[in-house]
CSV table of C-alpha atoms in Angstrom, one decimal:
chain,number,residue,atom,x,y,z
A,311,UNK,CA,0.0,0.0,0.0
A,312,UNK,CA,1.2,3.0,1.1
A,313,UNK,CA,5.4,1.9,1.3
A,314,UNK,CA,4.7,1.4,-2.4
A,315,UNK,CA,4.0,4.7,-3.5
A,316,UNK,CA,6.1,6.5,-1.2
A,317,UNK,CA,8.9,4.6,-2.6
A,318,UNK,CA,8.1,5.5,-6.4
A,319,UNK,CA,7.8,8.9,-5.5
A,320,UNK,CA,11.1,9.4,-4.0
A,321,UNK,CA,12.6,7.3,-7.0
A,322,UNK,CA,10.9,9.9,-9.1
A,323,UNK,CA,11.9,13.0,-7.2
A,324,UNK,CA,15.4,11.0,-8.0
A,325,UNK,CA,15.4,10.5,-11.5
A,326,UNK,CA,14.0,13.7,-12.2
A,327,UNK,CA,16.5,15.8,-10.4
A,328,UNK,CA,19.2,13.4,-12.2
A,329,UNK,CA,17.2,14.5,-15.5
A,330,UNK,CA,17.8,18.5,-14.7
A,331,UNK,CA,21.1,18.4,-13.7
A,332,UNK,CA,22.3,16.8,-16.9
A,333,UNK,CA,20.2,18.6,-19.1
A,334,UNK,CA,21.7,21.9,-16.9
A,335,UNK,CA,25.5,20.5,-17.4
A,336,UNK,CA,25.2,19.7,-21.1
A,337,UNK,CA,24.1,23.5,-21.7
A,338,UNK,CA,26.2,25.1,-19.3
A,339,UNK,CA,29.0,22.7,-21.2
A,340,UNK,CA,28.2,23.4,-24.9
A,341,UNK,CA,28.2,27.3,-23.9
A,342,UNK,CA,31.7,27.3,-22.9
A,343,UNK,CA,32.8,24.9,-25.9
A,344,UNK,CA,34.2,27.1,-28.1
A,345,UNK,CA,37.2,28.1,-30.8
A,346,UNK,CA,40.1,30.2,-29.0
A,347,UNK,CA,41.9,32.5,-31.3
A,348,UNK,CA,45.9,31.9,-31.3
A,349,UNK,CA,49.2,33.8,-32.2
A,350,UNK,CA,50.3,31.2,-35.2
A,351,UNK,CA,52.2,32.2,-37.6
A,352,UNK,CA,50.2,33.0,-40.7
A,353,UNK,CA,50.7,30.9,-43.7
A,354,UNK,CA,51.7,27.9,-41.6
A,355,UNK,CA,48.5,25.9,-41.6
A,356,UNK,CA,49.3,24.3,-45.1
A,357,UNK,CA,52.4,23.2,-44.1
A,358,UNK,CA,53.1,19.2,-44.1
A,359,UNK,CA,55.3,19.0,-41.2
A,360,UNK,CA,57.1,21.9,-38.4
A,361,UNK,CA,59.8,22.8,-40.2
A,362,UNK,CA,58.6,23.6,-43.0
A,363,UNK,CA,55.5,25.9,-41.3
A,364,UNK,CA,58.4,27.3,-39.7
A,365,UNK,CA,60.1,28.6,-42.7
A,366,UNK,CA,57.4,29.5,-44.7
A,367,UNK,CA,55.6,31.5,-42.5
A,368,UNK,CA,55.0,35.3,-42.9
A,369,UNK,CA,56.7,37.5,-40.4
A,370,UNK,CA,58.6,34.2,-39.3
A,371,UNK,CA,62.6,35.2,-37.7
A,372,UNK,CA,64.1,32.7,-38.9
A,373,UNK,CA,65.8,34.8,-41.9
A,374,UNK,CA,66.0,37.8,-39.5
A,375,UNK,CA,69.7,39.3,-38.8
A,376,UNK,CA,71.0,38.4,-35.3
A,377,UNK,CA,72.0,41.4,-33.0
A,378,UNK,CA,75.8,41.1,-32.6
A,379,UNK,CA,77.0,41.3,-29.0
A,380,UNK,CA,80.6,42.8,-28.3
A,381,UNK,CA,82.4,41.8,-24.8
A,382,UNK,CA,84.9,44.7,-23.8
């Protein structure tokens, strides 16, 4: 009788409380999912391996002139 239904109503209360919190952490989830802008070198994303990205990059150093340090 009465166990019975108090019973499916706590297992109720239960699963729908399970129900809201992953709908609520799937949102909260897929909001903060999300592309991040970075500082790569422009140029390089057709590159087939590092090195190569590395050298044909725009704006990239590796064919800038070193700074020459004297020792007195």
């Amino acid at each position: 009788g009465p166990d019975h239904a108090l019973i499916g109503g706590i297992v109720a209360v239960v699963v729908f409380v399970t129900l809201c919190s992953i709908i609520l952490l799937g949102r909260y989830l897929a909001r903060h999912k999300g592309t991040y802008l970075t500082n790569e070198a422009k140029g390089a994303e057709d590159a087939p391996d590092a090195d190569t990205a590395i050298i044909n990059a725009e704006g990239s150093q590796v064919n800038a002139e070193e700074k020459k340090e004297y020792f007195i």
